[in-house]
Backbone as a chain_set.jsonl record, in Angstrom:
{"seq": "MPGSRPFVLLSAAMSLDGHLDDASPERLLLSNEADFDRVDEERAAADAILVGGNTLRTDNPRLLVNDPARRAARLAAGRPAYPLKVTLSASGALDPALRFWHTGGAKLAYTTDAGAAVLRPALDGLAEVVALGGTVDLGAVLDDLGARGVRRLMVEGGGSVHTQFLAQGLADELQLAVAPLLVGQAQAPRFVHPAAFPGGPARRMRLLEARTVGDVVLLRYAPKEPAP", "coords": {"N": [[73.657, 92.854, 94.465], [71.776, 93.715, 97.6], [72.645, 91.944, 100.367], [73.589, 89.47, 98.967], [76.707, 87.303, 99.14], [79.6, 89.327, 99.358], [82.641, 90.517, 97.036], [85.401, 88.385, 97.264], [88.534, 89.381, 98.018], [91.44, 88.012, 98.727], [94.97, 88.866, 100.241], [98.847, 88.763, 100.2], [101.307, 89.798, 101.326], [104.355, 87.376, 100.607], [107.399, 86.03, 101.206], [110.574, 83.911, 99.457], [110.491, 81.826, 100.363], [108.217, 81.25, 101.65], [107.201, 82.59, 103.515], [104.888, 85.112, 106.1], [105.997, 87.25, 107.698], [109.313, 87.462, 109.61], [110.677, 85.513, 112.63], [111.166, 87.378, 114.386], [110.879, 90.814, 116.701], [110.672, 92.465, 115.588], [108.866, 93.995, 112.785], [108.813, 92.523, 109.682], [109.307, 94.324, 106.531], [108.439, 93.156, 104.233], [107.456, 94.195, 101.023], [107.959, 96.626, 99.156], [108.145, 100.27, 98.581], [106.886, 100.502, 96.051], [104.733, 98.905, 95.722], [103.331, 98.956, 97.912], [101.601, 101.028, 97.576], [99.916, 100.289, 95.612], [98.806, 98.394, 97.274], [97.737, 100.392, 98.248], [95.512, 101.019, 96.636], [94.326, 99.066, 96.262], [92.94, 99.26, 99.094], [91.63, 101.293, 98.509], [89.693, 100.786, 96.497], [87.979, 98.367, 97.828], [85.026, 97.869, 99.794], [85.168, 97.057, 102.413], [88.192, 95.965, 104.729], [89.32, 93.054, 105.977], [90.708, 91.52, 108.636], [92.764, 89.04, 110.6], [92.016, 88.592, 114.334], [94.397, 87.8, 115.467], [96.219, 88.884, 114.221], [96.159, 91.413, 114.06], [96.631, 92.06, 117.168], [99.356, 90.731, 116.571], [100.807, 92.801, 115.002], [99.626, 95.214, 114.968], [98.114, 96.861, 113.245], [97.201, 100.108, 111.011], [95.345, 100.289, 108.717], [94.584, 101.884, 106.475], [93.536, 104.157, 103.981], [95.416, 105.212, 102.157], [96.49, 107.805, 100.749], [95.484, 111.226, 100.286], [94.65, 111.482, 97.373], [92.867, 109.423, 97.0], [91.239, 108.319, 98.976], [89.695, 111.402, 98.943], [88.555, 110.709, 96.256], [86.931, 108.332, 96.888], [84.706, 109.93, 98.977], [83.837, 111.624, 96.718], [82.595, 109.489, 95.323], [80.493, 108.954, 96.818], [80.732, 107.835, 98.843], [82.832, 106.421, 102.149], [84.908, 107.913, 103.545], [87.223, 105.89, 104.46], [87.257, 102.544, 103.773], [85.168, 99.743, 105.482], [86.535, 98.847, 108.813], [86.982, 95.328, 109.687], [87.163, 92.673, 112.119], [87.749, 89.318, 113.442], [87.371, 87.457, 116.034], [87.193, 84.649, 118.102], [87.539, 84.29, 121.017], [87.65, 86.791, 121.823], [89.293, 87.78, 123.164], [90.315, 91.362, 121.863], [92.438, 93.935, 122.435], [91.384, 97.201, 123.478], [92.475, 99.169, 123.063], [94.408, 99.12, 120.934], [95.854, 100.395, 117.587], [93.585, 100.166, 115.328], [91.499, 100.09, 116.494], [91.142, 103.529, 116.328], [91.578, 104.268, 114.568], [90.741, 105.857, 111.224], [87.413, 104.842, 109.865], [84.429, 103.041, 110.324], [83.95, 100.46, 112.215], [84.019, 96.604, 112.913], [83.75, 93.909, 114.413], [83.182, 90.665, 114.692], [82.399, 87.524, 116.627], [82.295, 85.463, 118.79], [79.286, 83.952, 121.197], [80.315, 83.879, 123.791], [82.614, 85.569, 123.187], [82.208, 87.721, 122.942], [80.456, 88.809, 125.11], [83.254, 89.157, 126.466], [83.482, 91.314, 124.287], [82.239, 93.587, 124.28], [81.565, 95.38, 126.16], [83.988, 95.934, 126.464], [84.437, 97.251, 123.65], [82.873, 99.622, 124.117], [81.626, 102.101, 122.052], [83.758, 101.806, 120.165], [83.558, 100.392, 118.49], [81.082, 97.899, 116.488], [79.817, 95.281, 118.095], [79.485, 91.767, 116.3], [77.659, 88.807, 117.294], [77.995, 85.206, 116.94], [77.326, 82.787, 117.402], [77.842, 79.852, 118.655], [80.593, 79.568, 117.151], [83.014, 81.308, 114.869], [81.85, 81.234, 111.731], [82.562, 81.447, 108.367], [80.923, 81.823, 106.623], [79.45, 82.983, 107.111], [80.24, 85.357, 107.956], [79.774, 86.405, 105.724], [77.555, 86.907, 104.834], [76.419, 88.124, 106.289], [78.428, 90.663, 105.702], [77.162, 91.377, 103.292], [74.722, 91.511, 103.091], [75.445, 94.383, 105.031], [75.413, 95.75, 102.119], [78.119, 95.11, 101.552], [79.88, 95.263, 99.006], [82.677, 94.226, 97.863], [85.568, 92.798, 99.621], [87.942, 92.848, 101.336], [90.588, 91.061, 101.927], [93.471, 90.55, 104.398], [94.834, 89.017, 105.838], [95.766, 87.032, 108.961], [97.942, 84.489, 108.138], [96.174, 82.009, 109.08], [93.841, 82.973, 108.232], [93.303, 83.414, 105.804], [93.785, 80.786, 104.88], [91.822, 79.437, 105.851], [89.709, 80.989, 104.49], [90.749, 80.303, 102.066], [90.266, 76.853, 102.512], [88.088, 76.683, 102.113], [86.515, 77.28, 100.5], [86.329, 80.296, 99.812], [87.19, 82.24, 98.92], [87.577, 84.78, 96.235], [89.355, 86.321, 94.472], [92.834, 85.792, 94.684], [96.343, 87.678, 95.229], [98.896, 87.789, 95.359], [102.632, 88.729, 95.75], [105.813, 88.046, 95.709], [108.472, 88.543, 97.714], [111.769, 89.179, 96.561], [113.108, 87.039, 99.18], [114.665, 85.063, 101.418], [113.311, 83.677, 104.331], [113.517, 81.204, 106.272], [113.2, 80.401, 108.353], [111.369, 78.234, 111.306], [109.657, 79.172, 112.702], [108.867, 81.266, 111.891], [105.479, 83.358, 110.724], [103.366, 81.597, 108.725], [102.142, 82.143, 105.106], [100.211, 80.552, 103.966], [98.312, 77.325, 106.327], [98.584, 74.229, 107.225], [95.88, 72.506, 105.505], [93.103, 70.935, 104.151], [92.642, 71.652, 100.883], [90.444, 72.707, 98.836], [90.09, 70.339, 95.904], [92.376, 69.623, 96.329], [95.774, 68.325, 96.499], [96.476, 68.243, 93.806], [95.587, 70.352, 91.633], [95.262, 72.995, 89.984], [95.365, 76.459, 89.74], [93.468, 78.872, 88.17], [95.478, 81.77, 86.607], [95.687, 85.11, 86.326], [97.368, 86.948, 85.964], [100.419, 87.874, 86.378], [103.142, 90.329, 87.186], [105.982, 92.568, 87.922], [106.969, 94.353, 90.548], [108.066, 96.637, 90.829], [110.963, 95.714, 93.071], [109.197, 92.764, 93.642], [106.929, 90.555, 92.608], [103.954, 89.907, 91.422], [101.841, 88.126, 91.735], [98.336, 87.376, 90.384], [95.847, 84.957, 90.922], [92.865, 83.209, 90.195], [91.454, 81.019, 92.918], [89.09, 80.219, 92.545], [88.88, 78.788, 89.766], [89.688, 76.245, 87.78], [93.017, 76.099, 86.527], [93.51, 76.39, 83.071]], "CA": [[72.464, 93.374, 94.813], [72.036, 94.359, 99.161], [72.222, 90.459, 100.503], [74.378, 88.761, 98.193], [78.179, 87.872, 99.255], [80.939, 90.178, 98.876], [84.157, 89.485, 96.245], [86.227, 87.86, 98.348], [90.028, 89.312, 97.197], [93.227, 87.828, 100.038], [95.935, 89.991, 99.385], [99.433, 89.157, 101.407], [103.02, 89.523, 100.593], [105.473, 86.951, 101.83], [109.108, 85.628, 100.896], [110.188, 83.412, 98.783], [109.786, 80.192, 100.611], [106.246, 81.722, 101.682], [106.347, 83.516, 104.801], [104.754, 86.022, 105.813], [107.269, 87.717, 108.51], [110.416, 86.541, 110.009], [110.06, 85.471, 113.713], [111.573, 89.097, 115.708], [110.039, 90.983, 117.107], [110.244, 94.458, 114.502], [107.742, 93.416, 111.393], [109.612, 92.456, 108.466], [108.421, 94.589, 105.456], [108.577, 92.493, 102.855], [106.98, 94.935, 99.679], [108.969, 98.006, 98.657], [107.236, 101.696, 97.808], [105.512, 100.72, 94.784], [103.608, 97.703, 95.814], [102.604, 99.713, 99.407], [100.811, 101.999, 96.754], [99.092, 99.662, 95.119], [98.074, 97.876, 98.067], [96.57, 101.254, 98.632], [94.497, 101.342, 95.314], [93.233, 97.731, 96.32], [91.765, 99.379, 99.712], [90.222, 102.53, 98.434], [88.808, 99.738, 95.933], [87.683, 97.813, 98.776], [83.699, 98.357, 100.488], [85.447, 96.678, 103.689], [89.145, 95.128, 105.037], [89.147, 92.342, 106.944], [92.052, 90.874, 109.534], [92.096, 88.029, 112.129], [92.104, 88.815, 115.933], [95.485, 87.114, 115.755], [97.436, 90.059, 113.142], [96.003, 92.813, 115.02], [97.341, 91.759, 118.126], [100.925, 90.885, 116.574], [101.056, 93.826, 114.624], [99.026, 96.623, 115.762], [98.466, 97.469, 112.093], [95.999, 100.746, 110.847], [94.661, 99.135, 108.172], [93.943, 103.092, 105.973], [93.786, 104.066, 102.783], [96.8, 106.348, 102.94], [96.802, 108.12, 99.466], [94.311, 111.449, 100.353], [93.607, 111.594, 96.611], [91.571, 108.515, 96.552], [89.864, 109.046, 100.056], [88.833, 112.314, 97.917], [87.27, 109.957, 95.23], [85.607, 107.673, 97.795], [83.594, 110.99, 99.171], [82.918, 112.441, 95.691], [81.572, 108.551, 94.847], [79.119, 108.635, 97.829], [80.828, 106.434, 99.78], [83.305, 106.83, 103.13], [86.454, 107.823, 102.954], [87.612, 104.804, 104.405], [86.498, 101.225, 104.173], [84.762, 99.358, 107.112], [87.363, 97.958, 108.734], [86.438, 94.257, 110.014], [88.054, 92.075, 112.161], [86.848, 87.588, 113.426], [88.083, 86.773, 116.999], [86.432, 84.038, 118.436], [87.914, 84.673, 122.003], [87.306, 88.5, 122.152], [90.482, 88.68, 123.321], [91.36, 92.01, 121.652], [93.197, 95.032, 123.351], [90.848, 98.238, 122.828], [93.706, 100.467, 122.593], [95.03, 99.105, 119.316], [95.606, 101.263, 116.553], [92.873, 99.635, 114.608], [90.298, 100.801, 117.026], [91.148, 104.615, 116.655], [91.773, 105.291, 113.111], [89.197, 105.217, 109.981], [86.123, 105.083, 109.557], [83.858, 102.614, 111.102], [84.796, 99.341, 112.64], [82.803, 95.391, 112.837], [84.292, 92.775, 115.316], [82.76, 89.365, 114.397], [82.54, 86.67, 117.708], [81.33, 83.88, 119.641], [78.123, 84.565, 121.69], [81.495, 84.063, 125.22], [83.347, 86.624, 122.704], [80.889, 88.958, 122.732], [80.816, 89.128, 126.479], [84.109, 90.347, 126.987], [84.111, 92.146, 123.493], [81.202, 94.901, 123.96], [82.005, 96.822, 126.823], [85.626, 96.703, 125.649], [84.476, 98.323, 122.314], [81.791, 99.985, 123.654], [82.338, 103.731, 121.164], [84.642, 101.872, 118.746], [83.063, 99.15, 117.507], [80.178, 97.105, 116.608], [80.012, 93.237, 118.026], [78.186, 90.826, 116.01], [78.111, 87.512, 118.037], [77.729, 84.555, 115.603], [76.82, 81.866, 118.25], [79.272, 78.851, 119.103], [81.845, 79.51, 116.16], [82.83, 82.329, 113.826], [81.579, 80.923, 110.829], [83.06, 83.03, 107.815], [80.123, 81.651, 105.407], [78.286, 83.45, 108.663], [80.122, 86.368, 108.538], [80.432, 87.217, 104.504], [76.563, 86.915, 104.521], [75.825, 90.077, 107.264], [77.815, 91.409, 104.89], [76.681, 91.249, 102.141], [73.244, 91.874, 103.867], [74.99, 95.49, 105.137], [75.479, 96.179, 101.593], [79.847, 95.326, 101.066], [80.71, 94.602, 97.699], [83.863, 94.049, 97.52], [85.945, 92.65, 100.993], [89.889, 92.994, 100.95], [91.396, 90.126, 103.233], [94.782, 90.789, 104.599], [95.218, 87.963, 106.723], [96.698, 86.574, 108.529], [98.038, 82.949, 107.606], [94.892, 81.511, 109.863], [92.063, 83.752, 108.144], [93.871, 82.95, 104.726], [93.719, 78.994, 105.072], [90.43, 79.144, 106.359], [88.966, 81.432, 103.348], [91.088, 79.302, 100.15], [90.224, 75.465, 102.471], [86.465, 76.724, 101.915], [86.033, 77.832, 98.652], [85.558, 81.691, 99.738], [87.925, 82.853, 98.061], [87.429, 84.924, 94.188], [91.112, 86.029, 93.901], [94.117, 85.677, 95.397], [96.826, 88.48, 95.136], [100.425, 87.672, 96.627], [103.305, 89.992, 96.1], [106.662, 87.772, 96.219], [109.401, 89.575, 98.068], [113.041, 88.292, 96.695], [114.175, 87.231, 100.377], [114.643, 83.375, 102.238], [113.125, 84.077, 105.386], [114.108, 80.57, 106.724], [112.882, 80.516, 110.314], [110.135, 77.45, 111.015], [109.198, 79.218, 113.669], [107.768, 82.289, 111.385], [104.66, 82.841, 109.647], [103.582, 81.031, 106.938], [100.763, 82.729, 104.704], [99.072, 79.299, 104.874], [99.209, 76.382, 107.267], [98.502, 73.22, 106.954], [94.577, 71.944, 104.882], [92.205, 70.423, 102.715], [91.918, 72.419, 99.816], [89.57, 71.939, 97.818], [91.015, 69.746, 94.612], [93.446, 68.993, 96.674], [97.941, 69.302, 95.824], [96.994, 67.706, 91.748], [94.058, 70.8, 91.204], [96.276, 73.872, 89.723], [94.19, 77.396, 89.529], [93.63, 79.677, 86.979], [96.622, 82.487, 86.913], [95.383, 86.183, 86.667], [98.367, 87.865, 85.976], [102.016, 87.848, 86.727], [104.053, 91.078, 86.676], [106.883, 93.113, 88.199], [106.333, 95.879, 90.782], [109.98, 97.597, 91.742], [111.765, 94.25, 92.793], [108.686, 92.134, 93.839], [106.404, 90.051, 91.951], [102.824, 90.075, 92.008], [101.038, 86.756, 91.057], [97.182, 87.312, 90.859], [95.322, 83.291, 90.784], [91.266, 82.829, 90.412], [91.47, 80.18, 93.495], [87.331, 79.427, 92.187], [88.514, 78.414, 88.571], [90.629, 75.739, 87.739], [93.788, 76.117, 84.837], [92.852, 75.967, 81.444]], "C": [[72.694, 92.992, 96.454], [71.425, 92.421, 99.253], [73.543, 89.457, 99.86], [75.751, 88.855, 98.613], [79.058, 88.989, 98.749], [82.293, 89.308, 97.583], [84.54, 88.967, 97.747], [88.064, 88.209, 97.607], [91.023, 89.037, 98.521], [94.251, 88.177, 99.156], [97.072, 89.902, 100.723], [100.955, 89.264, 100.948], [103.42, 88.745, 101.41], [106.647, 87.002, 101.029], [109.285, 84.589, 100.358], [110.127, 81.981, 98.987], [108.547, 80.282, 101.71], [105.763, 81.788, 103.142], [106.223, 84.681, 105.022], [105.408, 87.474, 107.046], [108.231, 86.928, 109.198], [109.803, 86.62, 111.236], [110.814, 86.725, 114.91], [110.797, 89.643, 115.281], [109.014, 92.343, 115.819], [109.161, 93.529, 113.626], [109.396, 93.791, 110.33], [108.883, 93.167, 107.39], [108.78, 93.746, 103.884], [108.17, 93.476, 101.514], [108.021, 96.094, 100.001], [107.417, 99.273, 98.611], [106.229, 101.29, 96.924], [104.394, 99.844, 95.325], [102.44, 97.864, 97.044], [101.312, 100.45, 98.457], [99.863, 100.796, 95.857], [98.748, 98.65, 95.819], [96.677, 98.965, 98.715], [95.94, 101.614, 97.833], [93.56, 100.053, 95.443], [92.446, 98.184, 97.606], [90.911, 100.016, 99.397], [89.423, 101.614, 97.266], [87.802, 99.148, 96.605], [86.351, 98.498, 99.721], [84.581, 98.269, 102.282], [86.848, 95.669, 103.262], [88.776, 94.412, 106.327], [90.414, 91.62, 107.635], [91.743, 89.953, 110.797], [93.116, 88.955, 113.247], [93.439, 88.951, 116.21], [97.117, 88.618, 115.013], [97.161, 91.032, 113.697], [96.175, 93.139, 116.575], [99.414, 91.521, 118.021], [101.162, 91.985, 115.973], [100.364, 94.845, 114.362], [98.555, 97.314, 113.912], [97.182, 98.648, 112.021], [95.27, 100.602, 110.267], [93.62, 100.974, 106.884], [94.327, 103.189, 104.887], [94.927, 105.625, 103.389], [96.759, 107.706, 102.003], [94.762, 109.347, 99.998], [93.469, 111.787, 98.989], [92.468, 110.623, 96.765], [90.912, 108.142, 97.901], [88.992, 110.207, 99.485], [87.463, 112.322, 97.118], [87.065, 109.206, 95.508], [84.657, 108.568, 98.063], [83.048, 111.611, 97.558], [82.012, 111.363, 95.173], [80.631, 108.191, 96.032], [80.034, 107.991, 98.737], [81.925, 107.233, 101.291], [84.067, 107.007, 102.941], [87.304, 106.694, 103.506], [86.739, 103.204, 104.397], [86.287, 100.691, 105.945], [85.714, 98.672, 107.158], [86.559, 96.567, 109.618], [87.774, 92.782, 110.437], [87.384, 90.39, 113.113], [87.939, 87.901, 114.762], [87.004, 86.248, 117.937], [86.08, 83.846, 120.351], [87.031, 85.66, 122.661], [88.567, 88.904, 123.071], [91.083, 89.741, 122.907], [91.51, 93.334, 122.794], [92.297, 96.22, 122.4], [91.561, 98.874, 122.453], [94.673, 100.048, 121.273], [94.067, 99.449, 118.539], [94.197, 101.276, 116.15], [91.334, 100.316, 114.904], [89.988, 102.417, 117.09], [91.839, 105.076, 115.835], [90.984, 104.654, 112.128], [88.725, 105.671, 110.018], [85.379, 104.046, 110.795], [84.24, 101.274, 110.898], [83.436, 97.836, 113.522], [83.474, 94.636, 113.637], [83.193, 91.314, 115.294], [83.839, 87.806, 115.454], [82.028, 85.736, 117.918], [80.538, 84.981, 120.411], [79.244, 85.051, 123.298], [82.081, 84.917, 124.527], [82.289, 87.422, 123.529], [80.49, 89.736, 124.381], [81.861, 89.939, 126.725], [83.956, 91.669, 126.018], [83.212, 93.803, 123.725], [81.502, 95.731, 125.069], [82.957, 96.593, 126.805], [86.052, 97.892, 124.631], [83.257, 99.511, 122.323], [82.6, 101.402, 122.844], [82.566, 102.946, 120.592], [83.993, 101.278, 117.81], [82.059, 98.695, 117.499], [80.735, 95.517, 116.723], [78.778, 92.469, 117.042], [79.224, 89.351, 117.036], [76.807, 86.215, 116.747], [77.475, 83.433, 116.731], [77.898, 81.275, 118.934], [80.679, 79.342, 118.913], [81.834, 81.449, 115.638], [82.941, 81.308, 112.29], [81.808, 82.076, 109.721], [81.716, 82.912, 106.756], [79.121, 82.844, 105.925], [78.766, 85.362, 108.336], [80.02, 86.598, 107.109], [78.47, 87.352, 104.458], [76.349, 88.119, 105.494], [76.691, 91.035, 106.665], [77.765, 92.456, 104.014], [74.861, 91.685, 102.44], [73.456, 93.577, 104.592], [75.862, 96.634, 103.787], [77.588, 96.596, 100.504], [79.428, 94.457, 99.77], [81.688, 94.067, 97.344], [84.614, 94.003, 98.605], [87.469, 92.265, 100.432], [90.496, 92.429, 102.578], [92.378, 89.89, 103.117], [95.504, 89.668, 105.495], [94.718, 87.497, 108.256], [96.335, 85.051, 108.19], [96.596, 82.001, 107.897], [93.91, 81.929, 108.947], [92.564, 83.471, 105.999], [93.578, 81.432, 104.253], [92.733, 78.896, 104.875], [89.753, 79.841, 104.899], [89.304, 80.354, 101.546], [90.625, 77.641, 100.299], [87.956, 75.592, 102.134], [85.739, 77.361, 101.345], [85.84, 78.928, 98.536], [85.805, 82.44, 99.043], [87.505, 83.38, 96.054], [88.501, 85.178, 93.624], [91.88, 86.516, 94.645], [94.812, 86.626, 95.11], [97.758, 88.42, 95.925], [101.442, 88.309, 95.885], [104.174, 88.776, 96.36], [107.629, 88.437, 96.75], [110.301, 88.854, 98.192], [113.764, 88.021, 97.874], [113.559, 85.768, 100.766], [114.39, 84.072, 103.715], [114.189, 82.723, 106.773], [114.067, 80.146, 108.227], [111.427, 79.341, 110.684], [109.385, 77.771, 111.789], [108.187, 80.941, 113.198], [106.846, 81.724, 111.291], [104.626, 82.392, 108.889], [102.163, 82.266, 106.193], [99.939, 81.257, 104.657], [99.215, 78.262, 106.014], [98.155, 75.444, 106.291], [96.835, 72.547, 106.938], [94.303, 71.214, 104.725], [91.658, 71.515, 101.981], [91.288, 72.036, 99.114], [90.068, 71.638, 95.967], [92.133, 69.117, 94.776], [95.264, 68.955, 96.342], [97.603, 69.307, 94.358], [96.618, 69.77, 91.092], [95.409, 72.494, 90.797], [94.841, 74.838, 89.492], [94.714, 78.198, 88.83], [94.286, 80.912, 87.166], [95.825, 83.683, 85.965], [96.445, 86.561, 86.025], [99.317, 87.591, 86.463], [102.456, 89.017, 86.372], [104.358, 91.581, 87.623], [106.526, 94.518, 89.292], [107.338, 96.352, 91.885], [110.309, 95.68, 92.109], [110.772, 93.086, 93.527], [107.562, 91.391, 92.597], [105.054, 89.548, 92.09], [102.19, 89.132, 91.088], [99.507, 86.936, 91.533], [96.813, 85.316, 90.159], [93.808, 83.907, 91.147], [91.081, 81.587, 91.312], [90.009, 79.257, 93.113], [87.604, 78.536, 90.672], [89.7, 77.384, 88.685], [91.585, 76.236, 86.399], [93.352, 75.616, 83.819], [93.689, 74.697, 80.902]], "O": [[73.557, 92.168, 96.755], [70.504, 91.822, 98.698], [74.302, 88.819, 100.589], [76.287, 89.963, 98.623], [79.005, 89.377, 97.582], [82.641, 88.143, 97.392], [84.09, 89.138, 98.88], [88.656, 87.422, 96.868], [91.286, 89.985, 99.26], [94.453, 87.979, 97.958], [96.864, 90.43, 101.815], [101.458, 88.547, 100.083], [103.22, 88.864, 102.619], [106.872, 87.925, 100.246], [108.309, 83.85, 100.489], [109.83, 81.12, 98.159], [108.133, 79.373, 102.429], [104.762, 81.412, 103.752], [106.985, 85.509, 104.523], [105.003, 88.627, 106.898], [107.996, 85.735, 109.384], [108.808, 87.319, 111.427], [110.815, 86.65, 116.139], [110.122, 89.535, 114.257], [107.907, 92.759, 115.476], [108.786, 92.413, 113.987], [110.332, 94.587, 110.254], [107.755, 92.718, 107.187], [109.31, 94.011, 102.806], [109.115, 93.293, 100.746], [108.701, 96.267, 101.012], [106.198, 99.1, 98.612], [105.037, 101.594, 96.956], [103.216, 100.201, 95.3], [101.336, 97.344, 97.209], [100.138, 100.305, 98.796], [98.718, 101.234, 95.746], [98.287, 97.738, 95.133], [95.568, 98.783, 99.218], [95.536, 102.76, 98.034], [92.436, 99.924, 94.958], [91.296, 97.745, 97.627], [89.72, 99.826, 99.645], [88.233, 101.927, 97.244], [86.671, 99.289, 96.14], [86.571, 99.544, 100.332], [84.576, 99.178, 103.112], [86.951, 94.947, 102.27], [88.207, 94.834, 107.334], [91.16, 91.095, 106.808], [90.87, 90.045, 111.66], [94.176, 89.578, 113.187], [93.867, 89.844, 116.941], [98.269, 88.952, 115.287], [98.133, 91.754, 113.919], [95.919, 94.222, 117.102], [100.327, 91.855, 118.775], [102.129, 92.459, 116.569], [100.611, 95.418, 113.301], [98.91, 98.471, 113.685], [96.202, 98.428, 112.733], [94.159, 100.669, 110.793], [92.413, 101.049, 106.652], [95.306, 102.55, 104.501], [95.079, 106.437, 104.301], [97.023, 108.745, 102.607], [93.609, 108.92, 100.069], [92.298, 112.167, 98.974], [91.289, 110.965, 96.672], [89.843, 107.547, 97.758], [87.765, 110.114, 99.495], [86.392, 112.925, 97.049], [86.76, 108.531, 94.525], [83.58, 108.308, 97.527], [81.889, 111.993, 97.394], [80.932, 111.67, 94.668], [80.074, 107.094, 96.069], [79.349, 107.554, 99.662], [81.818, 108.444, 101.485], [84.513, 106.373, 101.985], [88.321, 106.556, 102.826], [85.711, 102.965, 105.029], [86.824, 100.985, 107.013], [86.091, 97.952, 106.233], [85.513, 96.853, 110.2], [88.644, 92.207, 109.783], [86.213, 90.589, 113.437], [89.041, 88.43, 114.621], [86.141, 86.945, 118.47], [85.039, 83.487, 120.899], [86.16, 85.585, 123.527], [88.792, 90.007, 123.568], [92.282, 89.773, 123.183], [90.779, 93.556, 123.759], [92.334, 96.311, 121.172], [91.401, 99.313, 121.314], [95.555, 100.768, 120.807], [92.849, 99.321, 118.409], [93.51, 102.233, 116.507], [90.459, 100.786, 114.177], [88.973, 102.818, 117.659], [92.613, 106.022, 115.986], [90.616, 103.482, 112.046], [88.865, 106.884, 110.173], [85.666, 104.188, 111.983], [84.719, 100.834, 109.852], [82.485, 97.991, 114.288], [84.562, 95.02, 113.208], [82.393, 91.25, 116.227], [84.96, 87.313, 115.32], [81.254, 85.158, 117.156], [80.731, 86.196, 120.454], [79.124, 86.143, 123.855], [82.439, 85.676, 125.427], [81.846, 87.462, 124.677], [80.309, 90.929, 124.625], [81.748, 91.109, 127.093], [84.152, 92.804, 126.451], [83.623, 94.896, 123.338], [81.707, 96.918, 124.815], [83.368, 97.47, 127.564], [86.932, 98.747, 124.531], [82.775, 100.12, 121.368], [83.789, 101.693, 122.97], [81.548, 102.736, 119.934], [83.871, 101.547, 116.615], [81.551, 98.857, 118.608], [81.508, 94.831, 116.054], [77.556, 92.604, 117.09], [80.386, 89.049, 117.305], [75.714, 86.28, 116.183], [77.684, 83.696, 115.547], [78.72, 81.871, 119.631], [81.584, 79.523, 119.728], [81.08, 82.385, 115.899], [83.982, 80.781, 111.899], [81.466, 83.248, 109.874], [81.475, 83.909, 106.075], [78.262, 83.439, 105.275], [78.009, 86.328, 108.43], [80.434, 87.755, 107.17], [78.213, 88.303, 103.721], [76.037, 89.175, 104.943], [76.32, 92.205, 106.758], [78.071, 93.644, 103.918], [74.095, 92.184, 101.615], [72.444, 94.241, 104.819], [76.523, 97.654, 103.98], [78.061, 97.382, 99.684], [78.858, 93.374, 99.638], [81.609, 93.313, 96.373], [84.682, 95.143, 99.065], [87.899, 91.632, 99.467], [90.718, 92.936, 103.677], [92.768, 89.206, 102.17], [96.715, 89.639, 105.712], [93.556, 87.578, 108.654], [95.25, 84.494, 108.027], [96.05, 81.377, 106.986], [92.976, 81.133, 108.841], [91.661, 83.412, 105.165], [93.115, 81.182, 103.14], [92.353, 78.339, 103.845], [89.232, 78.995, 104.172], [88.65, 79.97, 100.577], [90.495, 76.93, 99.302], [87.029, 74.789, 102.029], [84.644, 77.885, 101.546], [85.267, 79.265, 97.5], [85.065, 83.259, 98.498], [87.276, 82.679, 95.068], [88.864, 84.641, 92.578], [91.713, 87.571, 95.257], [94.08, 87.179, 94.289], [97.691, 88.863, 97.071], [100.842, 88.589, 94.847], [103.656, 88.087, 97.239], [107.797, 89.378, 95.975], [110.404, 88.034, 99.104], [114.894, 88.499, 97.97], [112.415, 85.369, 100.548], [115.177, 84.899, 104.178], [115.016, 82.992, 107.644], [114.917, 79.644, 108.963], [110.361, 79.752, 110.225], [108.374, 77.087, 111.954], [107.293, 81.52, 113.814], [106.645, 80.521, 111.456], [105.538, 82.429, 108.062], [101.458, 83.017, 106.867], [99.024, 81.058, 105.456], [100.253, 78.325, 106.672], [97.418, 75.64, 105.324], [96.386, 72.107, 107.996], [95.042, 70.281, 105.037], [90.636, 72.159, 102.217], [91.466, 70.919, 98.629], [90.299, 72.475, 95.095], [92.779, 68.393, 94.018], [95.732, 69.976, 95.838], [98.172, 70.1, 93.608], [97.348, 70.317, 90.266], [96.309, 72.771, 91.59], [93.714, 74.428, 89.215], [95.915, 78.421, 88.682], [93.708, 81.493, 88.084], [95.338, 83.292, 84.904], [96.111, 86.281, 84.874], [99.101, 86.746, 87.331], [102.334, 89.181, 85.158], [103.559, 91.479, 88.554], [105.931, 95.519, 88.894], [107.397, 96.416, 93.113], [109.91, 94.71, 91.465], [111.474, 92.277, 94.133], [107.572, 92.022, 91.54], [104.929, 88.671, 92.945], [102.039, 89.321, 89.881], [99.217, 86.752, 92.716], [97.388, 84.7, 89.261], [93.544, 84.747, 92.008], [90.471, 80.741, 90.659], [89.835, 78.053, 93.301], [86.761, 77.703, 90.339], [90.591, 77.559, 89.516], [91.049, 76.685, 85.386], [92.855, 74.497, 83.689], [93.43, 74.211, 79.801]]}, "num_chains": 1, "name": "protein.A"}
C-alpha cells in the first residue's frame, strides 16, 4: 500500500576477501557477463535504485536497465522505462556533470538542510532535492520513498550505505556475488565497515539461495531472519 516502506534489497559484488574494488583509479570488474545480466534483471524489477554520494563521485555510474526488452516490459506494465534513481549526500557535494543525472528517468537526491542549499541550484532541472533536516536518516528516506509509491528498492552501495542499512536493520534481502579473486589491499573499499550489527557476531542470517553464475557465486540472505 502507498505509504508503507519499500522492500529493501542490498546488492553487491565483492572479492573473496570482502572488497568492492581495488585501490587503482580504474574500476575492478568483479562480476561476469552473466552476473551483469542478472543485476540488470533485478534493476528492471525495482521501483527505485539507490547509491550513496561517494559511489557517484568515485564510480560515476549510470544505473540503467540496459536490456531493451526489459524496458519494454516495464512500459507495457504501466511503469516508467527506468526505475527512479536515488542518491544520498549529507554535504550536497555532488557534481551536476555526473552521468547519473543525465541518463535514465527521474532522479531524487536526499540531503540535509545545509546540503539542499548547495544541491537545489546545482541540480535545477536535473533532479528533485529533498532536505531531511540535520542528517540524512535512512528511515526518513524509506518513509518518503514509500509515500511516493516505491515498493521495491534496490541498494547498490557503496560500503558505507550497505553498512548503515544492515546496522539499522533496514535490509530485507542481501544479494552478494562473490568473485574468485583476492584484492589484498588495505586501502581498497570493503563491502561493509565496522559497525554494531543487530545480534552481534554470533547471529547467523537465514540463507535463501546459493548458486553459481558463471565463475561467481551468488549468495542470497534474509538479514532480518535468523538461521533455522
